[in-house]
mmCIF file of N, CA and C in Angstrom:
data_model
loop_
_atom_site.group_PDB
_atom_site.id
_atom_site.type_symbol
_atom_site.label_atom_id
_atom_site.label_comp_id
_atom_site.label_asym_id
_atom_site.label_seq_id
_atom_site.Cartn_x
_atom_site.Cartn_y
_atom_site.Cartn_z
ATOM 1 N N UNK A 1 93.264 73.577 85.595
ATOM 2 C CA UNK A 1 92.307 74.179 86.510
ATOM 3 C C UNK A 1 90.987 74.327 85.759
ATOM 4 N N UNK A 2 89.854 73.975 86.447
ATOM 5 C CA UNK A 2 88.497 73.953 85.450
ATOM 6 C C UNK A 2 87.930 75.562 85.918
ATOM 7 N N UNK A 3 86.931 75.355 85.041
ATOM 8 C CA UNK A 3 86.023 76.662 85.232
ATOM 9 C C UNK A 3 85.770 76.904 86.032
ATOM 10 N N UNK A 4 84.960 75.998 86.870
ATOM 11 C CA UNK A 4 83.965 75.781 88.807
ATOM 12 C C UNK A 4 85.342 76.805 89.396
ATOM 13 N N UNK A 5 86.292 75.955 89.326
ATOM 14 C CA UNK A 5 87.357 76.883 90.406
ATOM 15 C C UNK A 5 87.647 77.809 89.911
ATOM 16 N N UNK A 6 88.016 78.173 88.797
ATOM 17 C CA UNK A 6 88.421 79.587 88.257
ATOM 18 C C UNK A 6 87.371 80.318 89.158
ATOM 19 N N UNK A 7 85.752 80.244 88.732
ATOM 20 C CA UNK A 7 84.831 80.954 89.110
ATOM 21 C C UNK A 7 85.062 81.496 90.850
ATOM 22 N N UNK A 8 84.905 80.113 90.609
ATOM 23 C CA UNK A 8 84.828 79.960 93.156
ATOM 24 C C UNK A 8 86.059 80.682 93.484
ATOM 25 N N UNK A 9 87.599 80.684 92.855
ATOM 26 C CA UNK A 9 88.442 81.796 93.389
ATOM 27 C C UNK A 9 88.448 83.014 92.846
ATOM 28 N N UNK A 10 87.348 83.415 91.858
ATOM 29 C CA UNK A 10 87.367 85.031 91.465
ATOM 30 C C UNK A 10 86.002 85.498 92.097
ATOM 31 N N UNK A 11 84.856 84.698 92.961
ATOM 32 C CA UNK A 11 83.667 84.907 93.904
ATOM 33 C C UNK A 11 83.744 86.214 94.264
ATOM 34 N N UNK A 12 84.691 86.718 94.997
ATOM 35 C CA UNK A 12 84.737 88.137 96.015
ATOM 36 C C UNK A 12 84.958 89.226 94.884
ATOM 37 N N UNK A 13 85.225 88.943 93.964
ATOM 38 C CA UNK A 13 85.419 89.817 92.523
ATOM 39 C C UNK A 13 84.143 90.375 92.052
ATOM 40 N N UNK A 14 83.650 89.221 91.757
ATOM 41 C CA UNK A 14 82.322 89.411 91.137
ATOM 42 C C UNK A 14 82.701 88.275 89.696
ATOM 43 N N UNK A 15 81.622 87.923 88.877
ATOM 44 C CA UNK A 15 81.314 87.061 87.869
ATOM 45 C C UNK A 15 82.579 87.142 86.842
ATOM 46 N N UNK A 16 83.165 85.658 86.273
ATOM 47 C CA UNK A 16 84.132 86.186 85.535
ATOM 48 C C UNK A 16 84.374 84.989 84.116
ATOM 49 N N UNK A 17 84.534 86.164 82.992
ATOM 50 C CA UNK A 17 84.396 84.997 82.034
ATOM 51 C C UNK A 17 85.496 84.158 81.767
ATOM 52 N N UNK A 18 85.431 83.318 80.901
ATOM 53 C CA UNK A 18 86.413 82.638 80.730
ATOM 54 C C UNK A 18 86.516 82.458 79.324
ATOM 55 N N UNK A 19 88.291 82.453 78.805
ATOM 56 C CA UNK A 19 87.823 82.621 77.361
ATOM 57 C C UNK A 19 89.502 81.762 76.763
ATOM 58 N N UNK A 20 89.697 81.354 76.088
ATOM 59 C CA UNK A 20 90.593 80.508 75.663
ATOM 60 C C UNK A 20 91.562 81.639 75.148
ATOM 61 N N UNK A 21 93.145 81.350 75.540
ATOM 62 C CA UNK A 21 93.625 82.051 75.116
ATOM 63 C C UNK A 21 95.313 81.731 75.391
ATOM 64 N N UNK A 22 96.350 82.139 74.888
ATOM 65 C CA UNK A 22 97.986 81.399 74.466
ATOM 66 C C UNK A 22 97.765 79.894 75.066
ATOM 67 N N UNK A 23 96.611 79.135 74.387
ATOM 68 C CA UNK A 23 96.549 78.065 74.826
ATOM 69 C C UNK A 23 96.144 77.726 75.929
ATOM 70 N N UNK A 24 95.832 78.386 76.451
ATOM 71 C CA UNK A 24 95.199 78.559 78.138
ATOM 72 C C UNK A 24 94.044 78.754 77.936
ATOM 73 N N UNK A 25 93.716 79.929 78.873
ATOM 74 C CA UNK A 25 92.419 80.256 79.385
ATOM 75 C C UNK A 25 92.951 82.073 79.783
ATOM 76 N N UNK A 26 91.936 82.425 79.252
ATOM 77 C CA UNK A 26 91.893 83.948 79.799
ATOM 78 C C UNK A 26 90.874 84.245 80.783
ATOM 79 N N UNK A 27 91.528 85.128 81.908
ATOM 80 C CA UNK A 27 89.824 85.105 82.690
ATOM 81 C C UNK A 27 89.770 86.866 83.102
ATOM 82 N N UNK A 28 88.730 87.244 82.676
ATOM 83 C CA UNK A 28 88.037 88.597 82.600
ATOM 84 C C UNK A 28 86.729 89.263 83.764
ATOM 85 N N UNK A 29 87.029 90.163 84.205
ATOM 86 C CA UNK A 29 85.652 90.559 85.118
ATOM 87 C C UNK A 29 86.047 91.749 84.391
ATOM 88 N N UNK A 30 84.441 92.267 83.979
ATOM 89 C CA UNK A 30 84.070 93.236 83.451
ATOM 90 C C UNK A 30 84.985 93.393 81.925
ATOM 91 N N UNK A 31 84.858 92.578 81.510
ATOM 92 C CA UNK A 31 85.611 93.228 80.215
ATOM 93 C C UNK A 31 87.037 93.031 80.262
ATOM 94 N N UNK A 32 88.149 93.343 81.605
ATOM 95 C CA UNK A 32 89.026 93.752 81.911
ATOM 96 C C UNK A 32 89.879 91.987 81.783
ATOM 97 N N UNK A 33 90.504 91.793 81.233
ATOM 98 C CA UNK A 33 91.565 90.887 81.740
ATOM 99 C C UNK A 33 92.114 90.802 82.620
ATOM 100 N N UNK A 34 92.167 89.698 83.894
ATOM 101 C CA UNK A 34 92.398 90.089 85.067
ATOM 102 C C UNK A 34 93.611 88.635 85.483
ATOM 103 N N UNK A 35 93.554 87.777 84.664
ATOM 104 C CA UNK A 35 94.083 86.889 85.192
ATOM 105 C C UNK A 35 94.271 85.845 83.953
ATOM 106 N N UNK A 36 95.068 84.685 83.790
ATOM 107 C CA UNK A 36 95.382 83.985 83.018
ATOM 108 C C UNK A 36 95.940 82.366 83.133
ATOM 109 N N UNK A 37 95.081 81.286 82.724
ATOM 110 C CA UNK A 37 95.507 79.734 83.276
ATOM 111 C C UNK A 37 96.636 79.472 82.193
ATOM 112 N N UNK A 38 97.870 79.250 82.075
ATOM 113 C CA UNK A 38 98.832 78.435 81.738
ATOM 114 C C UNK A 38 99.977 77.522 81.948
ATOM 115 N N UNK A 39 99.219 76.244 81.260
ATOM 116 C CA UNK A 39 100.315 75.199 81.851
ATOM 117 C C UNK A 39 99.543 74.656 82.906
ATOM 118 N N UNK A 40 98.409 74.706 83.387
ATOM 119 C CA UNK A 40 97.657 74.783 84.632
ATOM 120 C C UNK A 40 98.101 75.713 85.672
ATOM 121 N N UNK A 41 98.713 76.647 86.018
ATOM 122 C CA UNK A 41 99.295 77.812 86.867
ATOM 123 C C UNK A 41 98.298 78.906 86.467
ATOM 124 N N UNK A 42 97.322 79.774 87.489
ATOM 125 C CA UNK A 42 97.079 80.876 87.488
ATOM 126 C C UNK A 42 98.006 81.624 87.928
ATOM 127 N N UNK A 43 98.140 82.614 87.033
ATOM 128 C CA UNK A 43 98.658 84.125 86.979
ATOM 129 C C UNK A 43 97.798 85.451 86.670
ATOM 130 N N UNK A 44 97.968 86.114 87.487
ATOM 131 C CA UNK A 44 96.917 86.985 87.672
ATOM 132 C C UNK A 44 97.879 88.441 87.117
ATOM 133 N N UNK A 45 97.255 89.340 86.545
ATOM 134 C CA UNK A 45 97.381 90.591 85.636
ATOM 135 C C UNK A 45 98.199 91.698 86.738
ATOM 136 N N UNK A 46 99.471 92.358 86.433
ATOM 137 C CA UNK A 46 100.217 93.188 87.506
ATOM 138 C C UNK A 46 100.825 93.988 86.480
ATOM 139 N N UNK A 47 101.345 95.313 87.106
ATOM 140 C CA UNK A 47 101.849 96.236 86.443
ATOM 141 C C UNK A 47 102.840 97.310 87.568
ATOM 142 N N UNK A 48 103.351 97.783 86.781
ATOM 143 C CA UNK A 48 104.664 98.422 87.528
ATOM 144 C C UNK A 48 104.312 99.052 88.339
ATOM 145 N N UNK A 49 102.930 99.262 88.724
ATOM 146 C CA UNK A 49 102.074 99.719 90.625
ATOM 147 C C UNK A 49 101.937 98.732 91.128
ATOM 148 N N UNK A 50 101.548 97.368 91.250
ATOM 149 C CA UNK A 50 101.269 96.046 91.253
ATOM 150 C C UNK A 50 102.540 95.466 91.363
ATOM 151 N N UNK A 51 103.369 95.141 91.079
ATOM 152 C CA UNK A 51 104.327 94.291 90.672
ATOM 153 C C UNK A 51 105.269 94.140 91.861
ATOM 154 N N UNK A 52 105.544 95.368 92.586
ATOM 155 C CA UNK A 52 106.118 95.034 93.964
ATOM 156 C C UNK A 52 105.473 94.592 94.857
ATOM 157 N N UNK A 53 103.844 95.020 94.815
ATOM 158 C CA UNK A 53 103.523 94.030 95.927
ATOM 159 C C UNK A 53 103.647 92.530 95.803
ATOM 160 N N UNK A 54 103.360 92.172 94.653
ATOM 161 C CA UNK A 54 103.264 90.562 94.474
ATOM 162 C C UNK A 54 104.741 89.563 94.435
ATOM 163 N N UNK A 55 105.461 90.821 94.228
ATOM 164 C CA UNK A 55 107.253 90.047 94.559
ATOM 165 C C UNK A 55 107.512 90.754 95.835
ATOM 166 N N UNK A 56 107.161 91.008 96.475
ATOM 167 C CA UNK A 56 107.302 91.470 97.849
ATOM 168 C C UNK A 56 106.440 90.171 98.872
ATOM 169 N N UNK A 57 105.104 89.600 98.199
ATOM 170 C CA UNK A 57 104.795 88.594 98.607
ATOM 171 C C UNK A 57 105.307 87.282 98.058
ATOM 172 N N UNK A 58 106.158 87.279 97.442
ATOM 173 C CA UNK A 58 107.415 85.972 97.284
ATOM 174 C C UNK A 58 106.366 85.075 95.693
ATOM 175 N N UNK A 59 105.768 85.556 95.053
ATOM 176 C CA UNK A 59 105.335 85.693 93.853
ATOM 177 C C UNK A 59 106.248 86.109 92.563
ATOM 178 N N UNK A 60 105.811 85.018 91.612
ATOM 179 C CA UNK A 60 107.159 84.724 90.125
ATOM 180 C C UNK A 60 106.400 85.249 88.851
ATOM 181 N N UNK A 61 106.639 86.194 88.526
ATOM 182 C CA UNK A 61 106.499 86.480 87.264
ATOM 183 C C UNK A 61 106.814 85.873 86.301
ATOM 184 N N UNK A 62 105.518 85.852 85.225
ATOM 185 C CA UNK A 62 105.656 84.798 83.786
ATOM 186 C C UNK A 62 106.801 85.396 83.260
ATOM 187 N N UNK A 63 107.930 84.318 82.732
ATOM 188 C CA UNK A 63 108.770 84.918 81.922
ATOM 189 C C UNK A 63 109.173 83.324 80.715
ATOM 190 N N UNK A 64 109.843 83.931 79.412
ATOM 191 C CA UNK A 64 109.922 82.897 79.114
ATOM 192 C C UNK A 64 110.981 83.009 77.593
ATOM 193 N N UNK A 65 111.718 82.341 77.538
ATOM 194 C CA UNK A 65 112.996 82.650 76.127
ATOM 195 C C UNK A 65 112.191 82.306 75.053
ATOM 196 N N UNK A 66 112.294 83.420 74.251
ATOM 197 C CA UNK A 66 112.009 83.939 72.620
ATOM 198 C C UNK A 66 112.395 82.736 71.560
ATOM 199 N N UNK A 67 111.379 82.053 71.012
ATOM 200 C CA UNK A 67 112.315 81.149 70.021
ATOM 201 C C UNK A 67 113.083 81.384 69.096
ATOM 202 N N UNK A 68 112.463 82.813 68.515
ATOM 203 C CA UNK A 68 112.905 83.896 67.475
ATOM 204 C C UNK A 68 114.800 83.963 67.638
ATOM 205 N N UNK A 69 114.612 84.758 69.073
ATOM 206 C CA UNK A 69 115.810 85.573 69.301
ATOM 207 C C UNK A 69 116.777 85.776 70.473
ATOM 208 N N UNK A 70 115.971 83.994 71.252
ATOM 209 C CA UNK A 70 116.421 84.009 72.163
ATOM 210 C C UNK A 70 116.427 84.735 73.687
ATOM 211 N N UNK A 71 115.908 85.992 73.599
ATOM 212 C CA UNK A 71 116.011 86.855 74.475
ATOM 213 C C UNK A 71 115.088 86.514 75.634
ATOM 214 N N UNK A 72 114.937 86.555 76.505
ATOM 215 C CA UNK A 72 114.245 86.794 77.935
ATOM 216 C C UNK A 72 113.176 87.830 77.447
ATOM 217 N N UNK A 73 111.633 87.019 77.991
ATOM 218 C CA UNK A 73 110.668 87.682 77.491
ATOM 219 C C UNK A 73 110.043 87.817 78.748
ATOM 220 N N UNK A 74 109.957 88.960 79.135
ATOM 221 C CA UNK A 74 108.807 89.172 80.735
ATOM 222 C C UNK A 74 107.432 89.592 80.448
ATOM 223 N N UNK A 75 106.537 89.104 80.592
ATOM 224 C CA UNK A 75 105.210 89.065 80.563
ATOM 225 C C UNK A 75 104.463 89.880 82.427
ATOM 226 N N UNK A 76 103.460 90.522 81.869
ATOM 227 C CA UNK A 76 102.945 91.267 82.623
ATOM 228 C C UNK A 76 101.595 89.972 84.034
ATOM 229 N N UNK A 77 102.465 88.880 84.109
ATOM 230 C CA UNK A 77 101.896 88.466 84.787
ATOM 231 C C UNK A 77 102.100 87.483 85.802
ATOM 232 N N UNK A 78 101.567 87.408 87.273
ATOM 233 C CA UNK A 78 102.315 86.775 88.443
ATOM 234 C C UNK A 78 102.021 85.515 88.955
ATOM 235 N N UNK A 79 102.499 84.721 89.535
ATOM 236 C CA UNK A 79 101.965 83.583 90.401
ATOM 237 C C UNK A 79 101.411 84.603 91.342
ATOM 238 N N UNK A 80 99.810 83.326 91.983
ATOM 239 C CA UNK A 80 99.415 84.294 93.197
ATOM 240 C C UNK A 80 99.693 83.325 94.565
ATOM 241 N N UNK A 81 100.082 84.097 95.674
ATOM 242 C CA UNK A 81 100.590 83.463 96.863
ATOM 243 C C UNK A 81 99.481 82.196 97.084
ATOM 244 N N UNK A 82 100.388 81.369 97.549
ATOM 245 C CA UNK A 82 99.771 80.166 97.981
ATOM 246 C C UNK A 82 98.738 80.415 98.908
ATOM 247 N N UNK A 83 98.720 81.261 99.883
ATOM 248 C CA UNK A 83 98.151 81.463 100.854
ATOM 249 C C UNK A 83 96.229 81.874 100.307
ATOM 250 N N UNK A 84 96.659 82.364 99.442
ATOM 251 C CA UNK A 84 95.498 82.777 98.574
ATOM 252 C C UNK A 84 94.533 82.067 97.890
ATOM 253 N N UNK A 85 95.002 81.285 97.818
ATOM 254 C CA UNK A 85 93.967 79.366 97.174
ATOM 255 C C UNK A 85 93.346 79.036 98.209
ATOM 256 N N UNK A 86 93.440 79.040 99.257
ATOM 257 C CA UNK A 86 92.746 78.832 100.776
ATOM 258 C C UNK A 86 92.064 80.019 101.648
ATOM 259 N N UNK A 87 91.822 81.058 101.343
ATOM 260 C CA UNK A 87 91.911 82.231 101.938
ATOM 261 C C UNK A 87 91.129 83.154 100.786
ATOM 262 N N UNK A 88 89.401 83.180 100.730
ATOM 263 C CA UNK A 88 88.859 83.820 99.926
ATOM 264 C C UNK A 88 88.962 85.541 100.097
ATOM 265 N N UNK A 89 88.815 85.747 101.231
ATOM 266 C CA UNK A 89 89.200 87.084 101.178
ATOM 267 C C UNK A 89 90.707 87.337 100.855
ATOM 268 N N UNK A 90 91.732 86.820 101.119
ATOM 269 C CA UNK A 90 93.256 87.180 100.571
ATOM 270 C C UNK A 90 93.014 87.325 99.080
ATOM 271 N N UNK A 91 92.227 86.064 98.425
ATOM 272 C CA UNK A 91 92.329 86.181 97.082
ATOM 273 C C UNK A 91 91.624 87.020 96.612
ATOM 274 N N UNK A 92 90.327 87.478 97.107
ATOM 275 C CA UNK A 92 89.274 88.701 96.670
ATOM 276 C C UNK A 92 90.730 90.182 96.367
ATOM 277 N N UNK A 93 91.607 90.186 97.293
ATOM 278 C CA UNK A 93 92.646 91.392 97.290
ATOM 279 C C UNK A 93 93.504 91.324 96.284
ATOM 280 N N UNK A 94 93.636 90.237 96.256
ATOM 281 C CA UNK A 94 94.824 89.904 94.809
ATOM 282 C C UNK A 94 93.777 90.075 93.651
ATOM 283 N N UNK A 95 93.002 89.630 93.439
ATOM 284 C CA UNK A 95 92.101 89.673 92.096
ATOM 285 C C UNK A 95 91.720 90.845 92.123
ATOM 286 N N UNK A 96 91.515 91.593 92.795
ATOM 287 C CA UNK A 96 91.177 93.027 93.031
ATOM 288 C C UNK A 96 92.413 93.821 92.320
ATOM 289 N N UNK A 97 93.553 93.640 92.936
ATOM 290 C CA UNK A 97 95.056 94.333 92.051
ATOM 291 C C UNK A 97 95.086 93.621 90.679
ATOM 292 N N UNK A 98 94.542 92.774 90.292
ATOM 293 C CA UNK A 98 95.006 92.536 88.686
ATOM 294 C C UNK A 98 93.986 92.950 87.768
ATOM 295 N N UNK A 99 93.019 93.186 88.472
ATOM 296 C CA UNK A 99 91.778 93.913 87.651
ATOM 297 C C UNK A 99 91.941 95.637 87.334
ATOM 298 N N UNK A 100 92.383 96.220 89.003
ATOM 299 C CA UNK A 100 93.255 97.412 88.288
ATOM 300 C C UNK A 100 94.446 97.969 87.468
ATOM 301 N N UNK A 101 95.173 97.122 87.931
ATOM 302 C CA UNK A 101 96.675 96.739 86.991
ATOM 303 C C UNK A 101 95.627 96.611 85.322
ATOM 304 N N UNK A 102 94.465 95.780 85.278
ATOM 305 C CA UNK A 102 93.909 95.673 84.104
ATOM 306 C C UNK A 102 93.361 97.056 83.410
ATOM 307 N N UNK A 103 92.680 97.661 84.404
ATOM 308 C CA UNK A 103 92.147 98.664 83.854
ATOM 309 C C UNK A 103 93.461 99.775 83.598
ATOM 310 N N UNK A 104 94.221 99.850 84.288
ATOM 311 C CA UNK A 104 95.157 101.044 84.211
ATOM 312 C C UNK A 104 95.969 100.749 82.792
ATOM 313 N N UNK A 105 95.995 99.129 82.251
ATOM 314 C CA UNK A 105 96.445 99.208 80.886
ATOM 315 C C UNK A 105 95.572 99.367 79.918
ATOM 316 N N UNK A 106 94.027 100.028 80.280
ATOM 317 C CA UNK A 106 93.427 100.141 79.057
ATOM 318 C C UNK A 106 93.168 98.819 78.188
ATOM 319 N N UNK A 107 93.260 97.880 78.718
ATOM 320 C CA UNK A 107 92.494 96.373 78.261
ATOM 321 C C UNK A 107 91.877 95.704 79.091
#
């Protein structure tokens, strides 16, 4: 996913940077980490206030086995509904919850 679109689906947000990161791309409004490109898949920032809505909207949380130790590693972050790539205001709402989910972790 390039920048242009990162930008054009975080629009209703407001301005958002972009910054390289687990090999991806990190993407930030205001400081806040709000969302994340890996693998080419955006996943956007959720937290245990957050997290039912976005698996309530049929949305997969990053997860991924430990090379270390094997274990199941859940990461604080979601697929966003399909519906939402087409639908600037749907996505303005979702980017809106991962920016607070952002702020409420204090990063």
């Amino acid at each position: 996913m390039d920048n242009e679109r990162i930008a054009e689906l975080f629009e209703g947000l407001g301005p958002v940077s972009i910054r390289k990161l687990f090999g991806g791309k990190g993407i930030y409004f205001d400081g806040v980490i709000v969302a994340i490109v890996l693998r080419g898949e955006l996943l956007l920032k959720a937290d245990e206030q957050s997290a039912p809505e976005f698996e309530a909207a049929g949305c997969t949380q990053w997860t991924y086995t430990g090379s270390r130790h094997g274990k199941l590693v859940v990461m604080p972050y979601w697929s966003i509904p399909d519906s939402a790539f087409d639908d600037p205001d749907e996505m303005t709402v979702w980017a809106r919850r991962a920016y607070e989910a952002g702020r409420r972790a204090g990063k």
